[in-house]
Coordinates of C-alpha atoms and ligand atoms in Angstrom, one line a residue:
X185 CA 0.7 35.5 0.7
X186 CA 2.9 32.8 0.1
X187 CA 1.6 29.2 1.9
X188 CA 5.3 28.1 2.3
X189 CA 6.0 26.1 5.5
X190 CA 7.7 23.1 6.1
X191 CA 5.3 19.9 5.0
X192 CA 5.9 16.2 5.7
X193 CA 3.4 13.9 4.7
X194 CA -0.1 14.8 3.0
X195 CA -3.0 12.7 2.3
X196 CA -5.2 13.9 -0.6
X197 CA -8.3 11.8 -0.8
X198 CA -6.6 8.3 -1.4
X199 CA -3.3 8.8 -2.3
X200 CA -0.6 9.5 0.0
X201 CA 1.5 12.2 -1.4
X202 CA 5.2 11.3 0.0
X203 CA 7.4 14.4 -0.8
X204 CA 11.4 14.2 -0.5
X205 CA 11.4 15.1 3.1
X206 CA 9.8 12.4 4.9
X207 CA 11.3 10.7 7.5
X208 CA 13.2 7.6 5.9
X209 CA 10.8 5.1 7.2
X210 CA 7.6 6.6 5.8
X211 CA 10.0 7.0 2.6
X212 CA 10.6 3.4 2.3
X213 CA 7.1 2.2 3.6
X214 CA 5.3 4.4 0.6
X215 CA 7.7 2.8 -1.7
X216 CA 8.8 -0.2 -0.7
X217 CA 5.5 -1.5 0.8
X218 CA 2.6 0.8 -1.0
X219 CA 3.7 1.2 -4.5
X220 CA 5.4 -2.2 -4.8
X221 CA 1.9 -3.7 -3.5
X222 CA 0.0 -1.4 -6.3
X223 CA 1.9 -2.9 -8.9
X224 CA 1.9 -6.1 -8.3
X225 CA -1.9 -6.2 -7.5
X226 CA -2.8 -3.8 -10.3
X227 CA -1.0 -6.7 -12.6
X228 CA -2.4 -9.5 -10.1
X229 CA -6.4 -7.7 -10.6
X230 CA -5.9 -9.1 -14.3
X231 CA -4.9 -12.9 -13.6
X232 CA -0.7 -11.5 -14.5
X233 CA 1.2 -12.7 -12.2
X234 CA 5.4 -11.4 -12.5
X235 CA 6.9 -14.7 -10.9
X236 CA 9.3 -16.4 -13.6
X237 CA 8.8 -13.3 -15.7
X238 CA 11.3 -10.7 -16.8
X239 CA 10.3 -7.3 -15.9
X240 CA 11.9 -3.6 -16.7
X241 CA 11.0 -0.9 -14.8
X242 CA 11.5 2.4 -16.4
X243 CA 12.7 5.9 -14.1
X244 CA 13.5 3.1 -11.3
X245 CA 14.9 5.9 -9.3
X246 CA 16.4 4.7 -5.9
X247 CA 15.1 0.6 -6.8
X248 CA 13.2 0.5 -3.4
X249 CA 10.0 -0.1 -5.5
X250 CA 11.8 -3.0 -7.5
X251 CA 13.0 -4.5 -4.2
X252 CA 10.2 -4.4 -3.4
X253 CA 8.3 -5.9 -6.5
X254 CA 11.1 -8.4 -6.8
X255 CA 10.7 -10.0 -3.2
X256 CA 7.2 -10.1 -3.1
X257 CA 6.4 -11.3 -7.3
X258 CA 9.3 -13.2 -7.7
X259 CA 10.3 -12.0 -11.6
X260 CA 12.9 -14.2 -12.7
X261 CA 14.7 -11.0 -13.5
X262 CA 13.8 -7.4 -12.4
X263 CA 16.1 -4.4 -14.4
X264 CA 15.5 -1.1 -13.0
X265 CA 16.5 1.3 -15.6
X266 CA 17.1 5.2 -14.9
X267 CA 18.7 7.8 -17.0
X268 CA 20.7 8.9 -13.3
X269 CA 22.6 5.7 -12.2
X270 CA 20.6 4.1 -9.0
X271 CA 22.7 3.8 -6.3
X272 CA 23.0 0.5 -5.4
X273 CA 25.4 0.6 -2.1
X274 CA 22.8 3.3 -0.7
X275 CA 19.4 0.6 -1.4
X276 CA 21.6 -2.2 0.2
X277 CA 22.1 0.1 3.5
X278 CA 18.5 0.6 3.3
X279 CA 17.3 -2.8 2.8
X280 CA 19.4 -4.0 5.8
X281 CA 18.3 -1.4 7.9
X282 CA 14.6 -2.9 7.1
X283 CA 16.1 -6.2 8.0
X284 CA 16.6 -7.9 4.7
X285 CA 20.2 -9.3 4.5
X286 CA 21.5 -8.6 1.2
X287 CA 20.0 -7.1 -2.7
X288 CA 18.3 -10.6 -4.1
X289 CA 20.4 -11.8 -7.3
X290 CA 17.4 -11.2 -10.0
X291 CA 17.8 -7.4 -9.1
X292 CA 19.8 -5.7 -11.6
X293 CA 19.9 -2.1 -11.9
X294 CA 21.0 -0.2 -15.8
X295 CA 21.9 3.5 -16.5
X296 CA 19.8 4.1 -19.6
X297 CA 19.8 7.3 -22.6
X298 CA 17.4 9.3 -22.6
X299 CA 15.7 7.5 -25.1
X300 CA 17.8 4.3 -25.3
X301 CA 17.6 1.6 -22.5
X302 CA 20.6 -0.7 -22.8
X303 CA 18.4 -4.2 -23.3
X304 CA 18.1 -6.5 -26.5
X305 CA 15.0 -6.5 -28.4
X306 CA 12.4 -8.5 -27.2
X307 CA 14.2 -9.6 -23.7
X308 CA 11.4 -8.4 -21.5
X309 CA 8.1 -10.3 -21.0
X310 CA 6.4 -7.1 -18.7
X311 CA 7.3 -3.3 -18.2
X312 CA 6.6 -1.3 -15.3
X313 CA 7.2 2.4 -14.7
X314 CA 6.0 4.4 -11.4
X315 CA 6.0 8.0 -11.3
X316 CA 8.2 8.4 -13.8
X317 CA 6.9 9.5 -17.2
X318 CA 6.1 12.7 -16.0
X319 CA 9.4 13.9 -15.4
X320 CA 10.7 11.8 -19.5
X321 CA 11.2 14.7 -21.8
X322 CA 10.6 12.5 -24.8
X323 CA 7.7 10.6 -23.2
X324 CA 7.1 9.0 -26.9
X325 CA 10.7 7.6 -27.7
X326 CA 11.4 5.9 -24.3
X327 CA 7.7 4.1 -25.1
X328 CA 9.0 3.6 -28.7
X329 CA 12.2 1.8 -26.7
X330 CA 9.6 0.3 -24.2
X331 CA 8.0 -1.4 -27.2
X332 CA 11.2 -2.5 -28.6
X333 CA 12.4 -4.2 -25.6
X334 CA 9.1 -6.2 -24.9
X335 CA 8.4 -9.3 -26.5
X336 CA 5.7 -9.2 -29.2
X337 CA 2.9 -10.5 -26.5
X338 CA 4.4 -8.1 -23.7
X339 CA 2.6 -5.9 -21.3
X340 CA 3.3 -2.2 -20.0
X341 CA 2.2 -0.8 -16.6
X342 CA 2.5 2.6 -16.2
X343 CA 1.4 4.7 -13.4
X344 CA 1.7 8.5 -12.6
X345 CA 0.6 10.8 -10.4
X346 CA 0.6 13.5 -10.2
X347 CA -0.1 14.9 -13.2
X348 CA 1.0 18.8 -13.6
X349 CA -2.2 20.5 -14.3
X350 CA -3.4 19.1 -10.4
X351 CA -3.1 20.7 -6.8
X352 CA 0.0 19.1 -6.2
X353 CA 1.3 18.8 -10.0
X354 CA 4.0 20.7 -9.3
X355 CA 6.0 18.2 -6.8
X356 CA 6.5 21.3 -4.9
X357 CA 4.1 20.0 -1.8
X358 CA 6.8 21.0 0.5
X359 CA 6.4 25.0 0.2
X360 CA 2.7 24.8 -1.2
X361 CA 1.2 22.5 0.9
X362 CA -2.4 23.7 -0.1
X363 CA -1.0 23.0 -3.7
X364 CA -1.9 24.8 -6.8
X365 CA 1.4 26.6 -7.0
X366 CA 1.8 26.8 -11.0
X367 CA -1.4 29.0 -11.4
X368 CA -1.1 31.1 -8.0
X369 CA 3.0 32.1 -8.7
X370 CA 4.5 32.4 -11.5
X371 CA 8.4 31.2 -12.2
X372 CA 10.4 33.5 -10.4
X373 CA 7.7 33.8 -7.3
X374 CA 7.9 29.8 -6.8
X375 CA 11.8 30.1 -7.2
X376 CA 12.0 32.8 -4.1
X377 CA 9.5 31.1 -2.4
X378 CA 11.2 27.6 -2.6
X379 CA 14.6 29.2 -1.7
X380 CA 13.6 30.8 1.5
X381 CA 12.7 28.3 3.4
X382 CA 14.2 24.7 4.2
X383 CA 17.2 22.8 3.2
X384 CA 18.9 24.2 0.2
X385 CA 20.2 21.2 -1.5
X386 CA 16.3 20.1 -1.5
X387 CA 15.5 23.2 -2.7
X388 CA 17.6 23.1 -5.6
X389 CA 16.9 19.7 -6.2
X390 CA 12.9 20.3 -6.3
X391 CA 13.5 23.3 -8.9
X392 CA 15.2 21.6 -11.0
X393 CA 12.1 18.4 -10.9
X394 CA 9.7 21.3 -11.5
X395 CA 11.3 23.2 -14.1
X396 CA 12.2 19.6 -16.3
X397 CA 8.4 18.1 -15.6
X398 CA 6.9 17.4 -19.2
X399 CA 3.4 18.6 -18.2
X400 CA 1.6 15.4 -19.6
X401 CA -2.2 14.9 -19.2
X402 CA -3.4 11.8 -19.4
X403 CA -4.6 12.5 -22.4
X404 CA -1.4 13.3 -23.8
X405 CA 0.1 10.5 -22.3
X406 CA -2.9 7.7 -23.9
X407 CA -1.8 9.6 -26.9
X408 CA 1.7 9.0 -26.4
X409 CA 1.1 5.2 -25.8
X410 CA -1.0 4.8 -28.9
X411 CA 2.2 6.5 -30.4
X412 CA 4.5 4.2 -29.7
X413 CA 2.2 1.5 -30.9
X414 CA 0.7 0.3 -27.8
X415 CA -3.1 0.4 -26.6
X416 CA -4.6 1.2 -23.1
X417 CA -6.4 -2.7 -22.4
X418 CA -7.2 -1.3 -18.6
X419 CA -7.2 2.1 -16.9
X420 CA -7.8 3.5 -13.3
X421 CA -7.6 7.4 -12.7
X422 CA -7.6 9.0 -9.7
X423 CA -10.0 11.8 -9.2
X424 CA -10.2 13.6 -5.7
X425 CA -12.6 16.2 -4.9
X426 CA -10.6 19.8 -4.9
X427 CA -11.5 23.1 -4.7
X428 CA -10.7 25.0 -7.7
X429 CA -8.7 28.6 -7.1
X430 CA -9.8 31.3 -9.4
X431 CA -7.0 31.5 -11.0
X432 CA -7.7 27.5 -12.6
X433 CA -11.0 27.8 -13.3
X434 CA -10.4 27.7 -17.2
X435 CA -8.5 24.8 -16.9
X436 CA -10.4 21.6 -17.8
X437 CA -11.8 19.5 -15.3
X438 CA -10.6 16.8 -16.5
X439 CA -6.9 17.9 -16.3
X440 CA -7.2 19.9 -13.0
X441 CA -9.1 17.1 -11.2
X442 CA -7.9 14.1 -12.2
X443 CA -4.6 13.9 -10.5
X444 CA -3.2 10.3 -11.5
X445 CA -3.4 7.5 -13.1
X446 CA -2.1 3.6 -13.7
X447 CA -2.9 1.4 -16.7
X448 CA -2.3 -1.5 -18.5
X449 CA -0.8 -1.6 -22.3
X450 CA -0.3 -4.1 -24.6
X451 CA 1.7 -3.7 -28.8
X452 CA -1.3 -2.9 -30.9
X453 CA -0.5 -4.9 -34.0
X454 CA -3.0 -3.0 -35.7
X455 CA -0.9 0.4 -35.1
X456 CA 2.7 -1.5 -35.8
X457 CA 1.5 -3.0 -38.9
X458 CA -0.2 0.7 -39.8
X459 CA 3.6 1.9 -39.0
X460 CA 5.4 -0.4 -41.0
X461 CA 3.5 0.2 -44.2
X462 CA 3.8 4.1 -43.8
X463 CA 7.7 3.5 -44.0
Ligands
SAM683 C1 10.1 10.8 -9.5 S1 11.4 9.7 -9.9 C2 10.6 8.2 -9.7 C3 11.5 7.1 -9.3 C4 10.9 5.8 -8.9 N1 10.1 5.2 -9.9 C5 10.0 6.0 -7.6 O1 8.8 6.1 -7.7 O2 10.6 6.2 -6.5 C6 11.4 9.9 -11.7 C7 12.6 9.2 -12.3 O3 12.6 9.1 -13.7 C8 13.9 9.2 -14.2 N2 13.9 9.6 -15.6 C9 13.7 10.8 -16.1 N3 13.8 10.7 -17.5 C10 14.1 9.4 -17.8 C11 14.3 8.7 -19.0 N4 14.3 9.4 -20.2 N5 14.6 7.4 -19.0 C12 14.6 6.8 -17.8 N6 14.4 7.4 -16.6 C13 14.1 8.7 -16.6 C14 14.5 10.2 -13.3 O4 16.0 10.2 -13.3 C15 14.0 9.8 -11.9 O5 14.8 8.9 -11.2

């Protein structure tokens, strides 16, 4: 039988898995307070501060995370770049309504390709990305463009979770709240299941996240980063204790168990100098 009933919010063992239809306030609060407060202490852990800096953040999505990051780091610049234009009247509505006045002037907000982001080479000193590169087809061009846009001494945060081969991997928390989905249904069972029940323009919206996810493992996704010429200087996963259905237990542990991750890249010369000779 089908586990599909409305969800709100789920805690799984450390993170706080905030699906699309949480009440605005917990919305804002996991963005705005949470992840804003995880990047710039993940950053702050290693001695970098973002104040005076210029910062890109890559699948900025709504921007409450770089309003966020921009109040409390101070960047000289923050650019939130998304391939879906951020919309810029709705953050101001929902700043005010959280009692700050107006969008501060170092926030700027770019449409990008899907592998091109609208920036000069070298014009950013630190790039950030939350819970996007899971959903970049091309997770390895948009890191090629990462690396072109950084200054030769930049840095590269990245965090994701959570990744598709976990409970929740799917993004589909809201009809499978005990998670799992992608092993337990196939396609067109997750499709009917998702349509039945709650509001359709969610529904839709959800199918199409799950159906354009890239499936990266962290694995694949160090791989990817070593690809576009960067290496992985610091790395926290997140591994919760889960129970494994049946119908997962060939899938590694390592991919079924641990659910995110965030790190810290730098340009490996080494690789880029490796590159240049190949070509
Ligand atoms: C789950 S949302 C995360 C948004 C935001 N970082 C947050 O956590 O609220 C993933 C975002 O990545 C964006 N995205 C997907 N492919 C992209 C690409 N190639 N370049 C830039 N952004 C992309 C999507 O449009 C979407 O806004």
């Amino acid at each position: 039988m089908p586990d599909a009933h409305p969800a709100t919010e789920h805690q799984t063992c450390g993170e706080s898995h905030y699906s699309k239809s949480v009440d605005p306030t917990t919305w804002w609060e996991a963005h705005f307070d949470r992840a804003a407060g995880e990047v710039v202490d993940f950053l702050a852990g290693d001695g970098i501060a973002l104040e005076g800096k210029r910062v890109a953040d890559i699948g900025c999505g709504d921007g409450i995370i770089d309003l966020g990051v921009t109040l409390k780091a101070k960047p000289a610049t923050l650019v939130g770049f998304d391939v879906q234009a951020t919309d810029v009247p709705a953050l101001e509505a929902r700043a005010k309504a959280a009692g700050i006045d107006s969008l501060p002037e170092e926030l700027y907000f770019a449409t990008s390709g899907d592998t091109r982001l609208p920036a000069e080479d070298s014009s950013f000193d630190i790039a950030i990305s939350w819970s996007a590169f899971e959903h970049i087809a091309d997770p390895v061009a948009v890191l090629r463009e990462v690396r072109r846009v950084l200054t030769p001494h930049g840095l590269l945060f990245i965090q994701v979770w959570p990744f598709y081969a976990t409970a929740h991997g799917t993004h589909l928390v809201d009809w499978f709240p005990k998670g799992f989905a992608q092993y337990l249904h196939n396609d067109d069972e997750i499709t009917r299941i998702v349509r039945a029940s709650g509001n359709q323009d969610m529904a839709s919206e959800m199918l199409e996240i799950y159906r354009t996810l890239n499936k990266i493992t962290a694995d694949q996704l160090h791989a990817a980063v070593r690809e576009a010429g960067f290496k992985i200087v610091k790395v926290a996963l997140t591994a919760e204790s889960v129970h494994i259905p049946d119908e997962a237990s060939h899938v590694p542990l390592s991919e079924v168990a641990i659910s995110g991750i965030k790190l810290l890249a730098i340009p490996d010369r080494r690789l880029i100098d490796d590159e240049a000779r190949a070509t």
